XYZ file of C-alpha atoms in Angstrom:
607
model
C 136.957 66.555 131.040
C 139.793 65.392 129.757
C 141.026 68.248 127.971
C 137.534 69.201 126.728
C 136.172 72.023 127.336
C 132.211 72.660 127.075
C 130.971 76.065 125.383
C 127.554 75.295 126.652
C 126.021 72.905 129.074
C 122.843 71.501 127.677
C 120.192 68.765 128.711
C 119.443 66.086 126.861
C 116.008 66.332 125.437
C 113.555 63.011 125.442
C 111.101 62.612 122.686
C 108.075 65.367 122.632
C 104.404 64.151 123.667
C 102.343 62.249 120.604
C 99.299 64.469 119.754
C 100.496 67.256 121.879
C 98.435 70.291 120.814
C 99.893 73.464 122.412
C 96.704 75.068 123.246
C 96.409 72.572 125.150
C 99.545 72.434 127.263
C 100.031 74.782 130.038
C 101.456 77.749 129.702
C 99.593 78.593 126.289
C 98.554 81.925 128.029
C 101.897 83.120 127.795
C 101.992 81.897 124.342
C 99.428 84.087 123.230
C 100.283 86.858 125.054
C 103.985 86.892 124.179
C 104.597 84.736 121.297
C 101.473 84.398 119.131
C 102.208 87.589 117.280
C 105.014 87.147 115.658
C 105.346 83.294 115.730
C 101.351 82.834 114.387
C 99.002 80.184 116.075
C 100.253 77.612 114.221
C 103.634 78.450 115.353
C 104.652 78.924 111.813
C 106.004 82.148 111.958
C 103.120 84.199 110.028
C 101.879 86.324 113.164
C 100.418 89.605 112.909
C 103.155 91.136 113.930
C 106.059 88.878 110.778
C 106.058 91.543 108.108
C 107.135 93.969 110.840
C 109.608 92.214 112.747
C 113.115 92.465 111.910
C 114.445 88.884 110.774
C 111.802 86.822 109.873
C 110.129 84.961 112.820
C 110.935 81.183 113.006
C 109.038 78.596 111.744
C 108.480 75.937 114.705
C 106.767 73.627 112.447
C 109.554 71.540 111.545
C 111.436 70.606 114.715
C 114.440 72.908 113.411
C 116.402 75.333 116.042
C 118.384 77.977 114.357
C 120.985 78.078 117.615
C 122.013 75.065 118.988
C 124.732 73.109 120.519
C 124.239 69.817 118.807
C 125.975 69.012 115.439
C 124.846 70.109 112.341
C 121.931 68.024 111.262
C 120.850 66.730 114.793
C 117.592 68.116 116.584
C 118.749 71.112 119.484
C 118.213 70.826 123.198
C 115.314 72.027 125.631
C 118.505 73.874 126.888
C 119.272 75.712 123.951
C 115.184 76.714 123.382
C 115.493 77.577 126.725
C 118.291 79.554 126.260
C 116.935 81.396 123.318
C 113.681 82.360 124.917
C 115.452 83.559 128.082
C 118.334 85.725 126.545
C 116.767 86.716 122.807
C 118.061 87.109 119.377
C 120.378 90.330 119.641
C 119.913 92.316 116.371
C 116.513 91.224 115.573
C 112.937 91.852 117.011
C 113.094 88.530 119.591
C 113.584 89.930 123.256
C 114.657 88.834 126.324
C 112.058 86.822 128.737
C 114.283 85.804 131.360
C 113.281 89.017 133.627
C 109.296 88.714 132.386
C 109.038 84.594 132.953
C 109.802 82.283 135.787
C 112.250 78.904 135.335
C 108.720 76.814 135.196
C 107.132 79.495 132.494
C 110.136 79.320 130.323
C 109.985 75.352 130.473
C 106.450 75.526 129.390
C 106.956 77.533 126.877
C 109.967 75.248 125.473
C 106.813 72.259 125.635
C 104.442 74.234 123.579
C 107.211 75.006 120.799
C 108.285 71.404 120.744
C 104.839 70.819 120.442
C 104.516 72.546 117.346
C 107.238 70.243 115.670
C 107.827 66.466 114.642
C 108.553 63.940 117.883
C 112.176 63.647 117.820
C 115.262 63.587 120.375
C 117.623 65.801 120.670
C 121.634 65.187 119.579
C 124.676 65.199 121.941
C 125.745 68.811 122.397
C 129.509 69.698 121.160
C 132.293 69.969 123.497
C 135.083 72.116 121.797
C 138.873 72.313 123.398
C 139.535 75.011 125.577
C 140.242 77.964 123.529
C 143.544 79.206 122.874
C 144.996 82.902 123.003
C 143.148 85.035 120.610
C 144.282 85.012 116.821
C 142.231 87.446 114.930
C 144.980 87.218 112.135
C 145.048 83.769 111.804
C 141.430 83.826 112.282
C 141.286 86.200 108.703
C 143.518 84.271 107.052
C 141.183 80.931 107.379
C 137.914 83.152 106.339
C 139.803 83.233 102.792
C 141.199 79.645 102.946
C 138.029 78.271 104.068
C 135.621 79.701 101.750
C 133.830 82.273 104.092
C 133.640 84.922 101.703
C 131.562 83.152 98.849
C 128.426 83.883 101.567
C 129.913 86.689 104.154
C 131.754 88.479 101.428
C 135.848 89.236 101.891
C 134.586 92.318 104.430
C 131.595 90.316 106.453
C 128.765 91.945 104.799
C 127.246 89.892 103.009
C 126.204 89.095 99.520
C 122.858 90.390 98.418
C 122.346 88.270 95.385
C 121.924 84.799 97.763
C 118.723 82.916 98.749
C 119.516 83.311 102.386
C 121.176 86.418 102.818
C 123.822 86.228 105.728
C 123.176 89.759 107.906
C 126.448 91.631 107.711
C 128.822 91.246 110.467
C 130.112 94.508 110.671
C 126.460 96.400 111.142
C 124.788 94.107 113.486
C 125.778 92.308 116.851
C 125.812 88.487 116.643
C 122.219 87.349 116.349
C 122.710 84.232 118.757
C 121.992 84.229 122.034
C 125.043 85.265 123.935
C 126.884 82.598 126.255
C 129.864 83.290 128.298
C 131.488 85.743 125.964
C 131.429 86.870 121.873
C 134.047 84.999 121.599
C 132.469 81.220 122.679
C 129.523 82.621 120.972
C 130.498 82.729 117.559
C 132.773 79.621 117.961
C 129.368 77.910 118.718
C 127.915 79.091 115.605
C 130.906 78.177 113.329
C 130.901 74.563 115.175
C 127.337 73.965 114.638
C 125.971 75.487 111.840
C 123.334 77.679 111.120
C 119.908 75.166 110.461
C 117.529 76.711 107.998
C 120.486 78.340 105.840
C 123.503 76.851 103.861
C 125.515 77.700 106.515
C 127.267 74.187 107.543
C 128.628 73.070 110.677
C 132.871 73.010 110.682
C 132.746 70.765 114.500
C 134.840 67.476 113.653
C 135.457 68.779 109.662
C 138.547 71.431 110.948
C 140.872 71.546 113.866
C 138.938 73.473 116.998
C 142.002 75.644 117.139
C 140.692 76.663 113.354
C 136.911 77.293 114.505
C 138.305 79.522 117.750
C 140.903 81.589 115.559
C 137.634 82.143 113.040
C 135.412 83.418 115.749
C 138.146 85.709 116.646
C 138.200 87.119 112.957
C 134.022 87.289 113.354
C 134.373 88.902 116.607
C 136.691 91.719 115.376
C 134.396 92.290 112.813
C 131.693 92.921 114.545
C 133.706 95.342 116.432
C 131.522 98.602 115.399
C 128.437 96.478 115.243
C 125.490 98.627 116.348
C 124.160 97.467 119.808
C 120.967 98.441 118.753
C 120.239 98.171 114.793
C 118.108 100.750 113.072
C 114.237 100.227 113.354
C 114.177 101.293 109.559
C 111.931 98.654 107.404
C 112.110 97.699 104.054
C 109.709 99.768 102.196
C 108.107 97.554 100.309
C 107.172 94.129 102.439
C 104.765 91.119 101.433
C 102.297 89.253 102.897
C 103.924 86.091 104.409
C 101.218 84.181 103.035
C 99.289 85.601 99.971
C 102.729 86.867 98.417
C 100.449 89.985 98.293
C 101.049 93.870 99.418
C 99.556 94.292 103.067
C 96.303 95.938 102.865
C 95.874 99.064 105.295
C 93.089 98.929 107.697
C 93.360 94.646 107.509
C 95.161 92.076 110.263
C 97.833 90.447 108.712
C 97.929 87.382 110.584
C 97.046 84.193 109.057
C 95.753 80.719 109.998
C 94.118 81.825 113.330
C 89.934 82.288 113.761
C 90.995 85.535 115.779
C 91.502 86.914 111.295
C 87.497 86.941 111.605
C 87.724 90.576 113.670
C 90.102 92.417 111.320
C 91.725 90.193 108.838
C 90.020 91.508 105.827
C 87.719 94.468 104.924
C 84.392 94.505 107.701
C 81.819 93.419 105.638
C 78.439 94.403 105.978
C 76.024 93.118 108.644
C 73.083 92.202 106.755
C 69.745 91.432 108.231
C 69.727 91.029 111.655
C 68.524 87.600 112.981
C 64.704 87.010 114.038
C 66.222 85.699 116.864
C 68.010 89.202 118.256
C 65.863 91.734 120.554
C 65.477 95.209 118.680
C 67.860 96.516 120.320
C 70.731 94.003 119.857
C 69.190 94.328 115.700
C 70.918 97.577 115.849
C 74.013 98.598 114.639
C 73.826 102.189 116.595
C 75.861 102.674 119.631
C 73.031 104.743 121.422
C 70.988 101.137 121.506
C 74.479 99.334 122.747
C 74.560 101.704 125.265
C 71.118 100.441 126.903
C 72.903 97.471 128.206
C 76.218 98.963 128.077
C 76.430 101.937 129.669
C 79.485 102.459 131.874
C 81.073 101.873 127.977
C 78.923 103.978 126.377
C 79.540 106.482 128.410
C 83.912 106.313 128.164
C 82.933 105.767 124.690
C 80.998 109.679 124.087
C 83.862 111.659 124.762
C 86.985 109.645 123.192
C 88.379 110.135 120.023
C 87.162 107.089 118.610
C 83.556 108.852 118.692
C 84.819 111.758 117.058
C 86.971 109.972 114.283
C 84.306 111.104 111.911
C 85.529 114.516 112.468
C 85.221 118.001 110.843
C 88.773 117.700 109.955
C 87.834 114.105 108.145
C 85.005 115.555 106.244
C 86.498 118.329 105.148
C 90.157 116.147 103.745
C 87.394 113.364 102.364
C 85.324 115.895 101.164
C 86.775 115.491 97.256
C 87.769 112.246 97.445
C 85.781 109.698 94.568
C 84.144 106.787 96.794
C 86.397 104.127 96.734
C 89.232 106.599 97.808
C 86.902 107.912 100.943
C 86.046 103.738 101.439
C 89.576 102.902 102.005
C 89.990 105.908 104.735
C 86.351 104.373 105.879
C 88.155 101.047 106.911
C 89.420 102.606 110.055
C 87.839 106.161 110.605
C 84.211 104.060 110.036
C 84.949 100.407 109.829
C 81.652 98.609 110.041
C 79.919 99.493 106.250
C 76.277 100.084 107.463
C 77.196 101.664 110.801
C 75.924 105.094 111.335
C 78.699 106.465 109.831
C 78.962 109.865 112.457
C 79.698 107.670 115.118
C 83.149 107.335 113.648
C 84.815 103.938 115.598
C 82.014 102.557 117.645
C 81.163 99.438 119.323
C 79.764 97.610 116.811
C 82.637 98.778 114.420
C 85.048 96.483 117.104
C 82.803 93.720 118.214
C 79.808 92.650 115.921
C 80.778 90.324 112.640
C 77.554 88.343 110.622
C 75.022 89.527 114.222
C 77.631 87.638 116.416
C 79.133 89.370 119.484
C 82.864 89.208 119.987
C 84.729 90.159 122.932
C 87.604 89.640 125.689
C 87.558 86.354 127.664
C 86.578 87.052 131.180
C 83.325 88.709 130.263
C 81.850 91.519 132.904
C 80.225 89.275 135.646
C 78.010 92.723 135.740
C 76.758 92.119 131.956
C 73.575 90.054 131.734
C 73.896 86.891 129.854
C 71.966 86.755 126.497
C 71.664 83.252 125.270
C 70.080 84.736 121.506
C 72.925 86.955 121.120
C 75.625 84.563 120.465
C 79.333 86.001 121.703
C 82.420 84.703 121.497
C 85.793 85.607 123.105
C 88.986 85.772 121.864
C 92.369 86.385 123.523
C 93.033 88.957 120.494
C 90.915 91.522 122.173
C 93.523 91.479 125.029
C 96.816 91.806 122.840
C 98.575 95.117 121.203
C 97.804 93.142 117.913
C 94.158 93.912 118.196
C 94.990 97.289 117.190
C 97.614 97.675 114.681
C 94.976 97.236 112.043
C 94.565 100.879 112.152
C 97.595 102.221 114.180
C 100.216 100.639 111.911
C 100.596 101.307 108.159
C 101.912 98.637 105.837
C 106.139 99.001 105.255
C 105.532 99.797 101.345
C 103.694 103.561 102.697
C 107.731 104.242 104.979
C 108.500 107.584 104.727
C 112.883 107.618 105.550
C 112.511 103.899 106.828
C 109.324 104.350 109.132
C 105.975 104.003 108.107
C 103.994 107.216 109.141
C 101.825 104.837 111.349
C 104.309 102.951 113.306
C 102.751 102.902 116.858
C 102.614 98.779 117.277
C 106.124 98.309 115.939
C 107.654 100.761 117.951
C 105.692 98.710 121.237
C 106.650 95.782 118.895
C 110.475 96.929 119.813
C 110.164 98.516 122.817
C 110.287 97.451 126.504
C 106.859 96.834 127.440
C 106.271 94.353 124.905
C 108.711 91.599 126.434
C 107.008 92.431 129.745
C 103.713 91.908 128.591
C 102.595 95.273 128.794
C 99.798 95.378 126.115
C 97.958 98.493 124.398
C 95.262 98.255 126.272
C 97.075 97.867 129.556
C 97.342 101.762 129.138
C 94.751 103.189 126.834
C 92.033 100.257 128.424
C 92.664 99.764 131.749
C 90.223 98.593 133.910
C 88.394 97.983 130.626
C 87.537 101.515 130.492
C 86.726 102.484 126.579
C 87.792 106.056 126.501
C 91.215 105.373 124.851
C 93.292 108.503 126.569
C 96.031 109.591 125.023
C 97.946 112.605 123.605
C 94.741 114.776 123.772
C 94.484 113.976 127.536
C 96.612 116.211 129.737
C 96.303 113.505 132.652
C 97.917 111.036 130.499
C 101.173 113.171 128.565
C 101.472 114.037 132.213
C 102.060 110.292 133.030
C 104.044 109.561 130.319
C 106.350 112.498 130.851
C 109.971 113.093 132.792
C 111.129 116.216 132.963
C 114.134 117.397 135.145
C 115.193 121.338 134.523
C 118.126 123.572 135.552
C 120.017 126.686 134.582
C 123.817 128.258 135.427
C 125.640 131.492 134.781
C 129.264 130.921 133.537
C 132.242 132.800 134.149
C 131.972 134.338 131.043
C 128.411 135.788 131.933
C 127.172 132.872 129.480
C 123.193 131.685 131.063
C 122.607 127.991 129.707
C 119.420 126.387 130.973
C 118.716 122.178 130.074
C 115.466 120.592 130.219
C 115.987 116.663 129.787
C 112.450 115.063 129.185
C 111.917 111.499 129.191
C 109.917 108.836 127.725
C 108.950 107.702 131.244
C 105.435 105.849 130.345
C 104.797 105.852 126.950
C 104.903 101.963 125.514
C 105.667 103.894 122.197
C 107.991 106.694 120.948
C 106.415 110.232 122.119
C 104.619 111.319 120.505
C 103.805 108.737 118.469
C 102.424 109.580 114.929
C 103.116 112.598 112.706
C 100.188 113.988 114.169
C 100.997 115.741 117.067
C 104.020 117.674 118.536
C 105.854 118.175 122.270
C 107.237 122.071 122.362
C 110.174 122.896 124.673
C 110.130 126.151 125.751
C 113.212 127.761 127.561
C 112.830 131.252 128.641
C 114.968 133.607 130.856
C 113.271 135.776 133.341
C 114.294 138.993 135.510
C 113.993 139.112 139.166
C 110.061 140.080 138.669
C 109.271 137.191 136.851
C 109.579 139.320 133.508
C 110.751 137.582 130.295
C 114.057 138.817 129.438
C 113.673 140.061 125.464
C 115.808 137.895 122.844
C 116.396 134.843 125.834
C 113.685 132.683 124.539
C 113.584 129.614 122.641
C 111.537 126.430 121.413
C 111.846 122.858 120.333
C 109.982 120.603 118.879
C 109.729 116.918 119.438
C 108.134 114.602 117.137
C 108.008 113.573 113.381
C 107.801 116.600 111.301
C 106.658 115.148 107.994
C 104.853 117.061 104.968
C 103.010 116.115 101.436
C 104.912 117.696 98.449
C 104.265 117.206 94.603
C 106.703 114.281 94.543
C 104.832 112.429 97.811
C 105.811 112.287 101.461
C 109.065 114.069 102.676
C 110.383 113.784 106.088
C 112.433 116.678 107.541
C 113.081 115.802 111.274
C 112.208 112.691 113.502
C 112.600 114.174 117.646
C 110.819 111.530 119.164
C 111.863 110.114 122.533
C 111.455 105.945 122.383
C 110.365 104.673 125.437
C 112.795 104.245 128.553
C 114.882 107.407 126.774
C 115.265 110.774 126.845
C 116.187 114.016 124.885
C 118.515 117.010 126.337
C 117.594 120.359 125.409
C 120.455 123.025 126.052
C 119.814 126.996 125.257
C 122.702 129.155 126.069
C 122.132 133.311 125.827
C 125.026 136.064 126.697
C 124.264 139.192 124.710
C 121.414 141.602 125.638
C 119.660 141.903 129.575
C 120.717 138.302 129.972
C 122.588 140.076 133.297
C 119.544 140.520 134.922
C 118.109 136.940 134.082
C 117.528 135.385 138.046
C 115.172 132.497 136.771
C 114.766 130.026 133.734
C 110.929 128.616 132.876
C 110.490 125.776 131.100
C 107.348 124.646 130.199
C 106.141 121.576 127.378
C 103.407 122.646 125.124
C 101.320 120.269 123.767
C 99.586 120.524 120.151
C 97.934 116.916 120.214
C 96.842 117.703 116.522
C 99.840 120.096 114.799
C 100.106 118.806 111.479
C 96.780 118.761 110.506
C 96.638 122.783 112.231
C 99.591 123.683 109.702
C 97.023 121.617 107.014
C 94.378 123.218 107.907
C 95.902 126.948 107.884
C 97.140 126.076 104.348
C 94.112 124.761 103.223
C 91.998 127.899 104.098
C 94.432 130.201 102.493
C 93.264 127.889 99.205
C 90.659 127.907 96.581
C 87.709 126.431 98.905
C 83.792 126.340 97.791
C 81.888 126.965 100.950
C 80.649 123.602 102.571
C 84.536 122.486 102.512
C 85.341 125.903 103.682
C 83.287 125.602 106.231
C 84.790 122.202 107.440
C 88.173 122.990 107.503
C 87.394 126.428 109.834
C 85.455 124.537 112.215
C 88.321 121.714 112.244
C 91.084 124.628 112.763
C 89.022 125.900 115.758
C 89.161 122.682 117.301
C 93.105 122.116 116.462
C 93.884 125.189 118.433
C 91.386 124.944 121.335
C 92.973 121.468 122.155
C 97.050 122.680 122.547
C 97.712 122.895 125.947
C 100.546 123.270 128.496
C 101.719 119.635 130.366
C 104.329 121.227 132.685
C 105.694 124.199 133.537
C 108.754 125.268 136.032
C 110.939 128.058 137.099
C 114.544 127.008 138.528
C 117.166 129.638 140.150
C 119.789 130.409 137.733
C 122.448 129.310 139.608
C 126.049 130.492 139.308
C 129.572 128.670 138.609
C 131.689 131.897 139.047
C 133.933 131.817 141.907
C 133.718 134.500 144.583
C-alpha cells in the first residue's frame, strides 16, 4: 500500500453496451417496480413519484454519479452505483435495496442505469493516506481558510440565495452512502466532489491531512443531524416538466405511454367502435360485469362503488360545474360514465374504446381479438393510484398535503421491499379495495399490547401501546377517519368505575376555517411504529378498580360526521337537507369497535 490507505475499494468499470436499451436488459422488472417512479422511464429523473420525493431524483441521462470515488471530473464505478443502490441516500427519499435485492439484481440494475447514459469508462478511484487523530478544530479553522462558507455558510447551513442549494449540515445526516464510518464518508465527499453541483473535488489540490481534519469539522456538525428528516414538503412544488402547478386528480409522470391512464383529465369515450359487441360499447359496469363477474361482484360493495355518495351529493350539491368537474376527476373519472357508479371499471381501464390492464391477464378471461387491450406494468405499482390518493404539495396543510397516502408508502418500509398498494388493498386481484371501513383489515393492520398497575401511592395507571403493524401507510391515513383509545377502570363486577375513564384520538385532526385549512393535531402511527397511551387515576372509587378495558374505536368516516352534524344545524333547503341526514346515518352506522381487552390491575406495593 505503501502508506496509502483506500477509503473505498471499487472495480474498475469497462465501457457500457452500444445501443443498450434498458427495457431490454434483464432485470428491467425490478426497474419498474422499484425505480421507475421516481427515476421516470427514461431514467431522467421525472417519475411520478419526483415532485414528492425529498431531493430531487437523479438524472441518469448523462453518465454523471453524484457519489463516487473517482476524481472530480472522471465517470464513477459499477462499485460506487452499486454501492448507492445497496445502502441509499440517508436524508432523502432513496432507500436501501441491499435487504430487498440479491448481488446479481443489484448488478443488473447498475447495467440498466449505465444504460441510460453515454458509453464511457470509469476513472481510477482515490486512495487517501490513512487518517490521522481527529482534529475537529483544525478541521474549522480550514472551512474559513478554504472558502467553505461562501456555499455551506460559516454555521453549515447553507445559503438559500444559490443555484444549487447545499442541504444544511447541521439538520440532516450526510446524504452519501455511508462507508466504514462518518468520518471516511465525508472525507470521500470533500476528496471527490460533488458532480452535478459547484461543489469541486480538493483530492491532489490540498494536503489529505487537510481533507481528513475538514471531514472532522463536517462530522461535528452534523452532530444533532436528524436521523430521520421531517416528511414536511414544500408547499408549493412544480411540475418537473411543464414548469406548471400539479393538477389534482392527474399522473405526474412524464415521457412514459403508461401517462395515457391518468396523466391528464379522462376524456370522453366517444362513439364506440362498429367493431365492439354491445356489450363491450358500454360504458356501464353492470354490462362489464357479464364477462367480469368475480370483479363485478368485489366491485358492488367497495367504496369505490359508493364514491358517488350521499355525503358527495350533498357537499357538491352548490358547487357551479366546473367546481363539481374537478371533484368529478376522481369521485367519477370517466366523463360519460354513469355517473352513480362513482369509480368503476371503465373509469380505471377503458381510454378512446381500448382496454387497459395488468400484464399477466386472467388465463380465466376469454380472449377478445375486437376489443383491443393493452397491459401496462403501471397497473401493478403504488403509482397507479396516487392520482387520487395524493394531493399536489401547493394544497399542504403544516407541511403535509391532506392526501398524502403514496408519499407516506413513498417513505415508508414497504416501498423498498416492493410491497405495492395493491399488494394489500388488491390481492389476489380481488377489486374490493378493503380498508379502514373493513374491520378484518384495521384488525390486520393493528398491534395492540395492554396493561395496568396500582402504585404505592394507590395511583392506577393503565398503557395501551398500539402499533402500525401492517399498514404500508401512516394509520389512519387521511383526515378522514379516526382510531379512539379508550382506557377505562372497572370494579370487581366488571362495573365502570365513575370519573376513571378516558379517550384518545389518533389521526389528523384538521378543520376548514374562514382563513382556509388549519391543522390542530397529527396522532398518526407511520408504519413499523407505535404510540403509548398512559392514563393514571387516584382520587374517587379508583380503590375498588380490579380490571382496566381497553378497547380501539373506529370512526372510518369522523370528519365528515363532525361536517355533517354542523352542516344540519345550518341554513339547509330540503333536497340538501335531505342528503346530508342520510350521509350522517351512514357516518355513524359504520364506527365500530377493532379490539377490546380487560387486563388484571396488577400491583407494585410490597407486602
Amino acid at each position: 500500500m505503501s502508506g496509502r490507505w483506500i477509503v473505498v475499494i471499487a472495480v474498475l468499470v469497462g465501457t457500457r453496451p452500444v445501443d443498450a436499451s434498458p427495457e431490454a436488459l434483464p432485470g428491467w422488472a425490478h426497474y419498474d417496480k422499484l425505480c421507475l417512479a421516481c427515476h421516470g422511464r427514461a431514467g431522467d429523473g421525472r417519475g411520478p413519484a419526483a415532485p414528492y420525493t425529498r431531493g430531487r431524483p437523479r438524472d441518469f441521462t448523462g453518465g454523471e454519479l453524484a457519489w463516487r470515488t473517482t476524481p472530480w471530473g472522471q465517470p464513477g464505478t459499477d462499485a460506487d452505483l452499486r454501492q448507492t443502490i445497496a445502502r441509499g441516500v440517508p436524508g432523502t427519499s432513496m432507500p436501501p435495496f441491499a435487504d430487498t435485492l440479491t448481488a446479481a439484481e443489484l448488478d443488473q440494475l447498475v447495467a440498466i442505469v449505465r444504460a441510460f447514459g453515454p458509453p464511457g469508462v470509469a476513472g481510477k478511484p482515490i486512495a487517501l493516506r490513512p487518517p490521522p487523530p481527529i482534529d475537529a478544530a483544525r478541521g474549522a479553522q480550514l472551512w474559513t481558510t478554504r472558502g467553505c462558507p461562501s456555499c455551506h455558510g460559516d454555521d453549515g447551513r447553507g445559503h438559500a440565495g444559490l443555484a444549487v442549494v447545499p442541504y444544511d449540515l447541521t439538520a440532516e445526516p450526510l446524504h452519501r452512502p455511508t462507508t466504514t464510518s462518518l468520518r471516511a464518508t465525508a472525507a470521500m465527499s470533500i476528496a471527490t466532489g460533488m458532480t452535478g453541483t459547484p461543489m469541486p473535488g480538493y483530492a491532489g489540490s490540498i494536503p489529505d491531512d487537510d481533507v481528513w481534519a475538514l471531514a472532522d469539522h463536517v462530522v461535528a456538525l452534523g452532530r444533532t443531524a436528524a436521523t430521520r428528516p421531517s416528511r414536511d414538503l414544500d408547499p408549493v412544488a412544480i411540475d418537473l416538466d411543464r414548469k406548471a402547478p400539479i393538477a389534482n386528480g392527474t399522473w405526474p409522470g412524464r415521457n412514459d405511454p403508461d401517462a395515457a391512464i391518468w396523466g391528464t383529465v379522462v376524456a370522453p369515450q366517444g362513439a364506440p367502435p362498429a367493431t365492439l359487441a354491445p356489450a363491450e360499447a358500454s360504458l356501464d359496469a353492470n354490462q362489464c360485469g357479464r364477462c367480469h363477474a368475480k370483479q363485478f361482484r368485489d366491485w358492488s360493495a367497495s367504496i369505490h362503488a359508493t364514491a358517488w355518495s350521499k355525503g358527495y351529493l350533498a357537499q357538491t350539491y352548490a358547487l357551479t360545474p366546473k367546481a363539481r368537474a374537478s371533484c368529478n376527476k376522481c369521485h367519477a373519472p370517466l366523463p360519460d360514465q354513469p355517473p352513480a357508479q362513482g369509480v368503476q371499471c371503465a373509469g380505471c381501464h377503458v381510454r378512446a374504446w381500448g382496454r387497459n390492464g395488468p400484464p399477466k391477464v386472467d388465463p380465466t378471461l376469454i380472449a377478445r381479438p375486437s376489443y383491443p387491450l393493452t397491459t401496462r406494468p403501471i397497473y401493478e405499482r403504488g403509482d397507479f393510484c396516487m392520482a387520487c390518493h395524493q394531493l399536489a404539495p401547493r394544497t399542504a396543510v403544516a407541511g403535509r398535503p391532506l392526501l398524502d397516502t403514496y408519499r407516506e408508502w413513498l417513505e415508508g418500509p414497504y416501498m423498498r421491499r416492493g410491497i405495492e398498494c395493491q399488494s394489500c388493498h388488491m390481492s389476489n386481484r380481488e377489486h374490493a379495495w378493503k380498508g379502514i371501513h373493513d374491520q378484518a383489515t384495521v384488525t390486520q393492520a393493528i398491534g395492540l399490547t395492554i396493561s395496568a398497575h396500582r402504585g404505592k401511592s394507590g395511583v392506577v395507571t393503565a398503557i395501551a401501546e398500539v402499533r402500525n403493524a401492517g399498514a404500508g401507510h401512516d394509520l389512519p391515513s387521511t383526515p378522514t377517519p379516526a382510531m379512539f383509545v379508550v382506557i377505562e377502570l372497572r370494579d370487581g363486577l366488571d362495573r365502570p368505575i365513575a370519573g376513571a375513564r378516558a379517550e384518545y384520538r389518533i389521526g389528523r385532526d384538521i378543520a376548514w376555517t374562514d382563513t382556509g385549512w388549519v391543522e390542530h393535531a397529527d396522532t398518526r402511527i407511520p408504519p413499523g411504529e407505535r404510540v403509548v397511551v398512559a392514563r393514571a387515576w387516584q382520587k374517587g372509587r379508583v380503590a375498588e378498580a380490579k380490571f382496566a378495558r381497553i378497547a380501539i374505536r373506529v370512526s372510518p368516516d369522523d370528519y365528515y360526521l363532525r361536517l355533517y352534524e354542523g352542516r344540519l344545524r345550518g341554513e339547509l333547503d330540503d333536497a340538501q337537507r335531505t342528503l346530508y341526514d342520510a350521509a350522517l346515518r351512514r357516518a355513524r352506522s359504520d364506527v365500530y369497535t377493532v379490539d377490546e381487552r380487560s387486563v388484571p390491575i396488577a400491583s407494585t406495593m410490597k407486602p
